[in-house]
Short mmCIF file of C-alpha atoms and ligand atoms in Angstrom, two decimals:
data_model
loop_
_atom_site.label_atom_id
_atom_site.label_comp_id
_atom_site.label_asym_id
_atom_site.label_seq_id
_atom_site.Cartn_x
_atom_site.Cartn_y
_atom_site.Cartn_z
CA MET A 1 -4.11 -90.21 16.78
CA LEU A 2 -0.69 -88.15 16.78
CA ASN A 3 -2.30 -85.28 18.41
CA GLY A 4 0.49 -82.83 18.98
CA LYS A 5 3.42 -85.36 17.42
CA LYS A 6 5.99 -82.80 14.65
CA ILE A 7 7.06 -84.64 11.98
CA LEU A 8 9.32 -83.00 9.16
CA ILE A 9 8.87 -84.65 5.59
CA GLY A 10 12.20 -83.98 3.49
CA ILE A 11 10.69 -84.62 0.22
CA THR A 12 14.19 -85.10 -2.66
CA GLY A 13 13.64 -84.87 -6.73
CA SER A 14 11.59 -88.24 -7.80
CA ILE A 15 8.27 -88.63 -9.69
CA ALA A 16 6.39 -90.29 -6.33
CA ALA A 17 6.87 -87.01 -4.60
CA TYR A 18 3.06 -86.52 -5.81
CA LYS A 19 2.27 -89.21 -3.20
CA ILE A 20 3.37 -86.48 -0.60
CA PRO A 21 0.18 -84.23 -0.06
CA PHE A 22 -2.24 -86.77 0.77
CA LEU A 23 0.15 -88.07 3.57
CA VAL A 24 0.77 -84.98 4.37
CA ARG A 25 -3.32 -84.96 4.30
CA LEU A 26 -3.56 -88.80 6.54
CA LEU A 27 -1.01 -86.99 8.83
CA LYS A 28 -3.06 -83.31 9.95
CA LYS A 29 -6.15 -85.17 10.05
CA ALA A 30 -4.94 -87.26 13.08
CA GLY A 31 -3.70 -84.24 14.68
CA ALA A 32 0.66 -84.13 13.97
CA GLU A 33 1.75 -80.76 13.06
CA VAL A 34 3.82 -81.12 9.42
CA GLN A 35 6.45 -78.70 8.03
CA VAL A 36 7.80 -80.06 4.73
CA ILE A 37 11.27 -79.29 3.57
CA LEU A 38 12.13 -79.85 -0.36
CA THR A 39 15.32 -80.11 -1.91
CA PRO A 40 15.76 -77.56 -4.75
CA ALA A 41 15.01 -80.38 -7.42
CA ALA A 42 11.56 -81.47 -5.95
CA ARG A 43 10.27 -78.30 -6.56
CA ASP A 44 9.72 -79.35 -10.17
CA PHE A 45 7.99 -81.94 -8.83
CA VAL A 46 5.29 -80.89 -6.36
CA THR A 47 4.37 -77.48 -5.58
CA PRO A 48 4.87 -75.64 -2.13
CA LEU A 49 1.49 -73.47 -2.03
CA THR A 50 -0.03 -77.61 -2.14
CA LEU A 51 2.05 -78.70 0.51
CA SER A 52 2.00 -75.63 2.31
CA THR A 53 -2.05 -75.28 2.22
CA LEU A 54 -2.52 -79.13 3.29
CA SER A 55 0.33 -78.98 5.73
CA GLU A 56 -0.39 -75.09 7.10
CA ARG A 57 2.82 -73.71 7.62
CA PRO A 58 5.53 -72.12 5.00
CA VAL A 59 7.79 -75.21 3.31
CA LEU A 60 10.86 -74.15 3.63
CA THR A 61 14.00 -74.83 0.67
CA ASP A 62 16.68 -71.99 1.23
CA PHE A 63 18.74 -71.62 3.87
CA PHE A 64 17.31 -68.17 4.12
CA ASN A 65 13.78 -66.65 3.44
CA LYS A 66 15.09 -64.10 0.64
CA GLN A 67 12.09 -61.89 1.48
CA ASP A 68 12.79 -60.38 4.86
CA GLY A 69 16.30 -62.35 5.25
CA SER A 70 16.15 -64.21 8.05
CA TRP A 71 17.41 -67.58 8.18
CA HIS A 72 15.36 -70.95 8.57
CA SER A 73 17.64 -72.69 11.51
CA HIS A 74 17.94 -76.48 10.69
CA VAL A 75 19.77 -76.94 13.98
CA ASP A 76 15.85 -75.74 15.43
CA LEU A 77 13.98 -77.85 13.30
CA GLY A 78 15.85 -81.03 13.86
CA LEU A 79 15.35 -80.74 17.75
CA TRP A 80 11.93 -79.39 16.65
CA ALA A 81 10.48 -82.95 14.83
CA ASP A 82 9.99 -85.80 17.14
CA LEU A 83 9.98 -87.57 13.74
CA PHE A 84 11.88 -86.80 10.34
CA LEU A 85 11.14 -88.85 7.37
CA VAL A 86 12.37 -88.96 3.90
CA ALA A 87 10.15 -89.46 1.29
CA PRO A 88 10.96 -89.92 -1.35
CA LEU A 89 14.48 -90.08 -1.08
CA SER A 90 16.55 -89.77 -4.78
CA ALA A 91 19.57 -91.54 -5.42
CA ASN A 92 21.17 -88.35 -5.70
CA THR A 93 20.18 -87.03 -1.82
CA LEU A 94 20.75 -91.20 -0.52
CA ALA A 95 24.68 -90.21 -1.75
CA LYS A 96 24.83 -87.33 0.08
CA MET A 97 23.33 -88.55 3.02
CA ALA A 98 25.66 -91.43 3.51
CA THR A 99 28.09 -89.54 2.91
CA GLY A 100 27.36 -86.61 5.57
CA ILE A 101 27.51 -83.76 2.26
CA ALA A 102 24.97 -81.10 3.44
CA ASP A 103 24.58 -78.37 0.58
CA ASN A 104 20.88 -77.83 1.10
CA LEU A 105 18.71 -77.24 4.03
CA LEU A 106 17.36 -80.40 4.01
CA LEU A 107 20.51 -82.42 4.20
CA THR A 108 21.66 -79.88 7.00
CA THR A 109 18.43 -80.66 8.49
CA VAL A 110 18.87 -84.27 8.32
CA LEU A 111 22.11 -83.78 10.62
CA SER A 112 21.17 -82.00 12.89
CA ALA A 113 17.83 -84.44 13.67
CA ARG A 114 17.89 -86.23 17.35
CA CYS A 115 14.67 -87.76 16.26
CA PRO A 116 14.20 -91.04 14.89
CA VAL A 117 14.78 -90.16 10.73
CA LEU A 118 13.05 -92.40 8.22
CA PHE A 119 14.01 -92.98 4.52
CA ALA A 120 11.58 -94.20 1.66
CA PRO A 121 13.57 -94.25 -1.36
CA ALA A 122 11.47 -94.03 -4.96
CA MET A 123 13.90 -94.51 -7.78
CA ASP A 124 14.19 -96.81 -11.07
CA LEU A 125 14.91 -100.43 -10.70
CA ASP A 126 18.27 -100.25 -11.44
CA MET A 127 19.30 -97.53 -10.12
CA TYR A 128 17.59 -99.03 -7.15
CA ARG A 129 19.28 -102.33 -7.62
CA HIS A 130 22.97 -100.56 -8.37
CA PRO A 131 25.49 -101.94 -5.34
CA ALA A 132 26.13 -97.92 -4.59
CA THR A 133 22.32 -97.57 -4.04
CA THR A 134 22.28 -101.14 -1.88
CA ALA A 135 25.69 -99.93 0.57
CA ASN A 136 24.45 -96.25 0.60
CA ILE A 137 21.22 -98.38 2.21
CA SER A 138 22.91 -100.10 4.38
CA LYS A 139 25.48 -97.40 5.59
CA LEU A 140 21.59 -95.45 6.73
CA LYS A 141 20.84 -98.14 8.49
CA SER A 142 23.81 -98.58 10.18
CA PHE A 143 23.07 -94.74 11.34
CA GLY A 144 20.13 -95.97 13.05
CA TYR A 145 17.77 -94.97 10.29
CA LYS A 146 14.55 -96.56 9.52
CA LEU A 147 13.98 -98.07 5.40
CA ILE A 148 10.75 -98.11 4.29
CA GLU A 149 11.54 -100.70 1.66
CA PRO A 150 9.36 -99.18 -1.92
CA ALA A 151 7.18 -101.66 -3.36
CA GLU A 152 7.05 -103.33 -6.97
CA GLY A 153 5.12 -101.99 -9.34
CA GLU A 154 5.44 -100.29 -12.04
CA LEU A 155 7.52 -97.70 -12.73
CA ALA A 156 7.82 -94.02 -14.17
CA SER A 157 10.53 -95.19 -16.34
CA GLY A 158 7.82 -97.65 -17.62
CA LEU A 159 10.33 -100.85 -16.26
CA LYS A 160 8.60 -103.25 -13.51
CA GLY A 161 9.57 -103.81 -10.61
CA MET A 162 10.78 -102.80 -7.57
CA GLY A 163 11.17 -99.44 -6.71
CA ARG A 164 7.95 -97.66 -6.30
CA LEU A 165 7.39 -95.91 -2.93
CA GLU A 166 4.97 -97.29 -0.83
CA GLU A 167 1.26 -95.45 -0.30
CA PRO A 168 0.61 -92.43 1.84
CA GLU A 169 -1.75 -95.26 3.58
CA ARG A 170 1.16 -97.91 4.50
CA ILE A 171 3.21 -94.85 5.20
CA PHE A 172 1.05 -93.07 7.58
CA GLU A 173 0.39 -96.47 9.69
CA ILE A 174 4.88 -97.17 9.92
CA ILE A 175 4.90 -93.11 11.21
CA ARG A 176 2.38 -94.51 13.95
CA GLU A 177 3.43 -97.34 14.22
CA GLU A 178 7.52 -95.85 15.21
CA LEU A 179 6.12 -92.79 17.48
CA THR A 180 3.81 -95.09 19.66
CA SER A 181 6.40 -97.42 19.97
CA GLY A 182 7.07 -98.35 23.75
CA SER A 183 3.97 -96.85 24.41
CA VAL A 184 1.92 -98.98 27.60
CA PHE A 185 -0.75 -98.21 25.61
CA ARG A 186 -0.01 -99.50 22.37
CA ASP A 187 -3.14 -101.79 21.36
CA LYS A 188 -5.11 -101.57 24.54
CA LYS A 189 -8.94 -101.30 23.60
CA VAL A 190 -9.68 -97.85 25.47
CA LEU A 191 -13.36 -97.10 25.83
CA VAL A 192 -13.84 -93.20 25.99
CA THR A 193 -17.54 -91.56 26.91
CA ALA A 194 -17.52 -87.88 26.09
CA GLY A 195 -20.71 -85.16 25.75
CA PRO A 196 -23.96 -84.60 27.19
CA THR A 197 -26.95 -86.08 26.43
CA TYR A 198 -30.02 -84.81 25.26
CA GLU A 199 -33.41 -86.89 26.62
CA PRO A 200 -36.40 -85.54 23.85
CA VAL A 201 -39.23 -84.44 25.76
CA ASP A 202 -41.34 -83.61 22.54
CA PRO A 203 -39.91 -83.39 18.88
CA VAL A 204 -38.51 -80.40 19.62
CA ARG A 205 -37.61 -79.91 23.23
CA PHE A 206 -35.36 -82.03 25.38
CA ILE A 207 -33.54 -82.24 28.53
CA GLY A 208 -29.77 -82.11 28.95
CA ASN A 209 -26.56 -80.08 29.55
CA PHE A 210 -23.44 -77.90 28.83
CA SER A 211 -21.23 -80.23 29.10
CA SER A 212 -19.56 -79.45 25.32
CA GLY A 213 -17.62 -82.90 25.15
CA ARG A 214 -13.87 -81.18 25.34
CA MET A 215 -12.84 -83.21 28.10
CA GLY A 216 -13.49 -86.84 26.71
CA VAL A 217 -12.63 -85.98 22.88
CA GLU A 218 -9.12 -85.33 24.10
CA ILE A 219 -8.56 -88.15 26.15
CA ALA A 220 -9.91 -90.17 23.22
CA ARG A 221 -6.91 -88.20 21.46
CA ALA A 222 -4.66 -88.69 23.74
CA PHE A 223 -5.15 -92.57 24.00
CA ALA A 224 -4.68 -92.62 20.26
CA ALA A 225 -1.88 -90.74 19.95
CA SER A 226 -0.15 -93.60 22.91
CA GLY A 227 -1.34 -96.14 20.07
CA ALA A 228 -4.49 -97.22 21.55
CA GLU A 229 -7.23 -98.63 19.82
CA VAL A 230 -10.50 -96.14 20.43
CA ASN A 231 -14.31 -96.57 21.18
CA LEU A 232 -15.42 -93.63 21.25
CA VAL A 233 -19.66 -93.07 22.88
CA LEU A 234 -19.82 -89.47 21.85
CA GLY A 235 -23.55 -87.69 23.01
CA PRO A 236 -24.60 -84.42 20.94
CA SER A 237 -21.49 -82.34 20.45
CA GLU A 238 -20.36 -80.13 18.29
CA ILE A 239 -16.73 -81.65 17.44
CA ALA A 240 -16.23 -83.13 15.04
CA VAL A 241 -13.67 -86.64 15.43
CA ASP A 242 -11.97 -87.87 12.36
CA ASP A 243 -8.59 -89.42 13.80
CA PRO A 244 -8.62 -92.58 11.81
CA ALA A 245 -7.76 -94.34 14.92
CA ILE A 246 -10.87 -93.74 17.08
CA HIS A 247 -13.70 -95.12 16.21
CA VAL A 248 -16.63 -93.05 17.00
CA SER A 249 -20.45 -93.77 18.27
CA ARG A 250 -22.72 -91.47 17.92
CA VAL A 251 -25.47 -91.48 20.71
CA THR A 252 -28.48 -89.20 21.79
CA THR A 253 -29.82 -89.88 25.02
CA ALA A 254 -29.05 -91.66 28.29
CA GLU A 255 -30.58 -94.99 27.31
CA GLU A 256 -28.71 -95.16 23.73
CA MET A 257 -24.97 -94.45 25.66
CA TYR A 258 -25.97 -97.32 28.14
CA ASN A 259 -26.73 -99.55 25.33
CA ARG A 260 -23.64 -98.61 23.09
CA CYS A 261 -21.52 -98.79 26.78
CA MET A 262 -22.34 -101.89 26.99
CA GLU A 263 -21.55 -103.72 23.80
CA LEU A 264 -18.32 -102.72 23.72
CA PHE A 265 -17.75 -102.83 28.08
CA PRO A 266 -16.38 -106.30 27.70
CA GLY A 267 -13.91 -105.69 25.23
CA SER A 268 -12.49 -102.52 26.58
CA GLU A 269 -9.07 -102.71 28.91
CA ILE A 270 -9.69 -99.28 30.48
CA ILE A 271 -12.66 -97.15 30.50
CA VAL A 272 -13.06 -93.48 31.32
CA MET A 273 -16.65 -92.41 31.55
CA ALA A 274 -16.18 -88.41 30.88
CA ALA A 275 -19.70 -88.07 29.94
CA ALA A 276 -22.07 -85.99 31.62
CA VAL A 277 -25.33 -88.70 31.26
CA ALA A 278 -28.66 -86.92 32.17
CA ASP A 279 -30.02 -88.45 35.48
CA TYR A 280 -33.62 -88.12 34.55
CA THR A 281 -35.37 -88.56 31.69
CA PRO A 282 -38.98 -87.67 30.93
CA VAL A 283 -41.50 -90.94 31.71
CA GLU A 284 -42.75 -90.45 28.15
CA THR A 285 -42.18 -88.00 25.69
CA ALA A 286 -44.64 -86.55 23.35
CA ALA A 287 -45.48 -87.61 20.14
CA GLN A 288 -46.03 -84.10 18.63
CA LYS A 289 -44.91 -80.56 19.85
CA ILE A 290 -46.47 -79.48 23.36
CA LYS A 291 -49.05 -76.68 22.82
CA LYS A 292 -48.74 -73.73 25.27
CA SER A 293 -52.35 -73.59 25.29
CA LYS A 294 -52.70 -77.20 27.37
CA GLY A 295 -51.26 -75.25 30.07
CA LYS A 296 -48.92 -77.53 30.72
CA LYS A 297 -46.55 -76.79 33.47
CA GLN A 298 -44.49 -80.49 34.82
CA ILE A 299 -43.03 -83.21 32.91
CA ASP A 300 -42.82 -86.34 34.92
CA LEU A 301 -39.45 -87.75 35.03
CA LYS A 302 -37.87 -91.31 35.85
CA PRO A 303 -34.24 -92.46 36.65
CA THR A 304 -31.90 -93.52 33.47
CA LYS A 305 -29.62 -96.58 34.54
CA ASP A 306 -25.98 -95.51 35.63
CA ILE A 307 -23.73 -96.39 33.12
CA LEU A 308 -20.73 -96.27 35.34
CA ALA A 309 -22.30 -98.22 38.12
CA GLY A 310 -23.92 -100.71 36.30
CA MET A 311 -19.56 -101.54 34.94
CA GLY A 312 -18.55 -100.98 38.34
CA SER A 313 -20.64 -104.12 39.47
CA LYS A 314 -19.32 -106.37 36.21
CA LYS A 315 -15.87 -104.60 36.86
CA THR A 316 -13.27 -108.35 35.88
CA PRO A 317 -9.66 -107.68 37.74
CA ASP A 318 -7.46 -106.76 34.10
CA GLN A 319 -10.44 -103.80 33.53
CA ILE A 320 -9.89 -100.01 34.83
CA LEU A 321 -12.58 -97.81 35.65
CA VAL A 322 -12.75 -94.54 35.74
CA GLY A 323 -15.16 -91.86 36.45
CA PHE A 324 -15.88 -88.13 36.60
CA ALA A 325 -17.36 -86.05 39.19
CA LEU A 326 -18.10 -82.45 38.70
CA GLU A 327 -19.33 -81.07 41.75
CA THR A 328 -20.26 -77.80 43.11
CA GLU A 329 -19.71 -78.47 47.20
CA ASN A 330 -18.89 -80.81 49.30
CA GLU A 331 -16.12 -81.91 46.31
CA LYS A 332 -14.06 -84.35 47.99
CA ASN A 333 -16.15 -86.39 49.82
CA ASN A 334 -18.50 -86.47 47.30
CA ALA A 335 -15.87 -87.40 44.95
CA LEU A 336 -14.75 -90.46 47.28
CA LYS A 337 -18.58 -91.79 47.38
CA LYS A 338 -18.81 -92.16 43.84
CA LEU A 339 -14.71 -93.69 43.93
CA LYS A 340 -16.55 -96.21 46.35
CA ASN A 341 -19.90 -97.09 45.55
CA LYS A 342 -19.17 -97.09 41.70
CA ASN A 343 -16.20 -99.28 42.26
CA LEU A 344 -13.62 -96.81 40.38
CA ASP A 345 -10.30 -97.49 40.13
CA LEU A 346 -9.35 -93.61 39.51
CA ILE A 347 -12.05 -90.79 39.85
CA VAL A 348 -10.95 -87.09 38.40
CA LEU A 349 -12.42 -84.45 40.07
CA ASN A 350 -13.48 -80.82 39.09
CA SER A 351 -15.43 -78.22 41.04
CA MET A 352 -17.80 -75.78 38.99
CA LYS A 353 -15.85 -73.43 41.77
CA ASP A 354 -13.35 -72.91 39.48
CA GLU A 355 -12.61 -70.81 37.81
CA GLY A 356 -11.95 -71.60 34.37
CA ALA A 357 -12.95 -75.26 35.03
CA GLY A 358 -15.61 -77.57 33.96
CA PHE A 359 -18.52 -77.11 31.52
CA GLY A 360 -17.73 -75.04 28.17
CA HIS A 361 -14.10 -73.78 29.10
CA ALA A 362 -10.72 -75.05 26.85
CA THR A 363 -9.53 -75.59 30.38
CA ASN A 364 -10.47 -77.45 33.44
CA LYS A 365 -8.80 -78.10 37.24
CA VAL A 366 -9.34 -81.60 38.25
CA THR A 367 -7.98 -83.36 41.11
CA LEU A 368 -7.70 -87.09 40.80
CA ILE A 369 -8.16 -89.51 43.50
CA SER A 370 -7.31 -93.27 43.41
CA ALA A 371 -8.72 -96.26 45.24
CA LYS A 372 -5.63 -97.28 46.04
CA GLY A 373 -5.62 -93.26 48.33
CA THR A 374 -3.27 -91.20 46.42
CA GLU A 375 -4.26 -87.82 45.85
CA LYS A 376 -3.19 -85.67 43.15
CA GLU A 377 -4.27 -82.04 42.82
CA PHE A 378 -3.04 -79.85 39.36
CA PRO A 379 -3.68 -76.30 38.00
CA LEU A 380 -5.38 -75.01 35.27
CA LYS A 381 -4.60 -76.64 32.68
CA SER A 382 -6.08 -76.84 28.37
CA LYS A 383 -8.22 -80.00 28.30
CA ARG A 384 -5.39 -81.39 26.27
CA GLU A 385 -3.09 -81.47 28.91
CA VAL A 386 -4.98 -82.35 31.57
CA ALA A 387 -5.93 -85.64 29.54
CA ARG A 388 -2.42 -86.45 29.52
CA ASP A 389 -2.46 -85.51 33.18
CA ILE A 390 -5.32 -88.54 33.60
CA LEU A 391 -3.31 -90.91 30.52
CA ALA A 392 -0.02 -90.16 32.82
CA GLU A 393 -2.29 -91.18 36.29
CA ILE A 394 -3.65 -94.19 34.41
CA GLU A 395 -0.31 -96.00 33.35
CA SER A 396 0.78 -95.66 37.46
CA LEU A 397 -2.02 -98.19 37.77
CA LEU A 398 -1.41 -100.11 34.91
N1 CTP B 401 -22.51 -91.38 35.22
C1 CTP B 401 -23.00 -92.54 34.01
N2 CTP B 401 -24.43 -92.63 34.34
C2 CTP B 401 -25.66 -92.18 34.43
C3 CTP B 401 -24.56 -90.91 35.62
C4 CTP B 401 -23.24 -90.64 36.03
O1 CTP B 401 -22.11 -93.79 33.65
N3 CTP B 401 -26.79 -92.20 34.57
C5 CTP B 401 -21.51 -91.40 34.94
C6 CTP B 401 -20.67 -90.10 35.00
O2 CTP B 401 -20.36 -90.33 33.92
C7 CTP B 401 -19.83 -89.84 35.22
C8 CTP B 401 -20.27 -90.45 37.14
O3 CTP B 401 -20.65 -91.26 36.56
O4 CTP B 401 -18.51 -90.13 35.49
C9 CTP B 401 -20.62 -89.62 38.02
O5 CTP B 401 -21.37 -88.20 37.51
P1 CTP B 401 -21.45 -86.85 38.21
O6 CTP B 401 -23.11 -86.71 37.02
O7 CTP B 401 -21.03 -85.99 38.66
O8 CTP B 401 -22.43 -87.87 39.43
P2 CTP B 401 -23.90 -88.87 39.45
O9 CTP B 401 -23.41 -89.93 39.85
O10 CTP B 401 -25.07 -88.75 38.05
O11 CTP B 401 -24.42 -88.43 40.96
P3 CTP B 401 -24.91 -86.88 41.39
O12 CTP B 401 -25.75 -86.42 40.31
O13 CTP B 401 -25.91 -86.89 42.44
O14 CTP B 401 -23.60 -85.81 41.88
#
């Protein structure tokens, strides 16, 4: 959902700091990179060890690394981030941010940040209502910073009222909305298929292929990171997908994939068929393991249904249909035939002849051919980058 997005979290001295490790976990699960900065006071409320373990990065507080004397550059941090969240924000740091005081790493980084800054105050009721706090919040808003309003409820002091830090799940949603605002894929309903299918011969054997599912999963993640609602129909694959914005349906056979896809197809606006679907399946699946002694040397096969072709024949003008062609010879002609015969808007051609392309690699080398007649050849790239190129091409078709 937030694949590769870089998020800075600044934590200040407030009891609500205990909620931030949960937020870090949610962001990491969604694929974001998270860098935590603590003010000196924040260290009394939450440990750097917890946060560095969850964020998988050292947590920063000081300008200098006391062990090796190196400098933590607030300028680099400020430029690195796609989004800077200061949460919980104490009345003290709020006041300093409003006046531009820069006496710790968090504050200097705020001044250096070019990305959107979100701030989530958390303090006691009367501190929150104080005119100084109100004026400081208005000042931060005038800088273009976005306020995550505290919620009402029981406060650490025992008082009840406004001042509680929003729950991590809600802050996560606000971050996602902020990072995907302006994306053409925001709230689009997308269906992606990935992985191989396994066609069972008997209880212990199957006919399959070498697809890992990685290309399709990267496409699903790229769409989720752009704010789309993604359904991923995933064949047998080792890849764990736990992005909350991707709804995963696990299937095994071509028939199961067909059935699930056809259920989802009418409600999908963009469909990308990256799965390597078996073209044939055994006529019969033996109920018991086929014994060597029986001397059976042939398996009778029947064709599976072509999911993509089925969708192509039912496609409405406001649906975009993208297929893959993995070829070993006569690549471009074969891809063009599939583009036409299956009524696609775009086909992603990869050739097994190209080193590092196709099944089982972390990289891929593709040519994107559209029904409008455009053709773009890309160099060898990571599958994550290829996914971004495919999305950029789909965007140009919208
Ligand atoms: N595909 C599908 N259903 C099938 C077979 C393929 O939806 N039963 C889809 C794949 O997901 C891919 C595209 O069709 O997006 C092309 O798959 P490919 O195996 O390259 O082509 P085929 O049409 O099966 O033709 P051939 O195997 O003869 O190359």
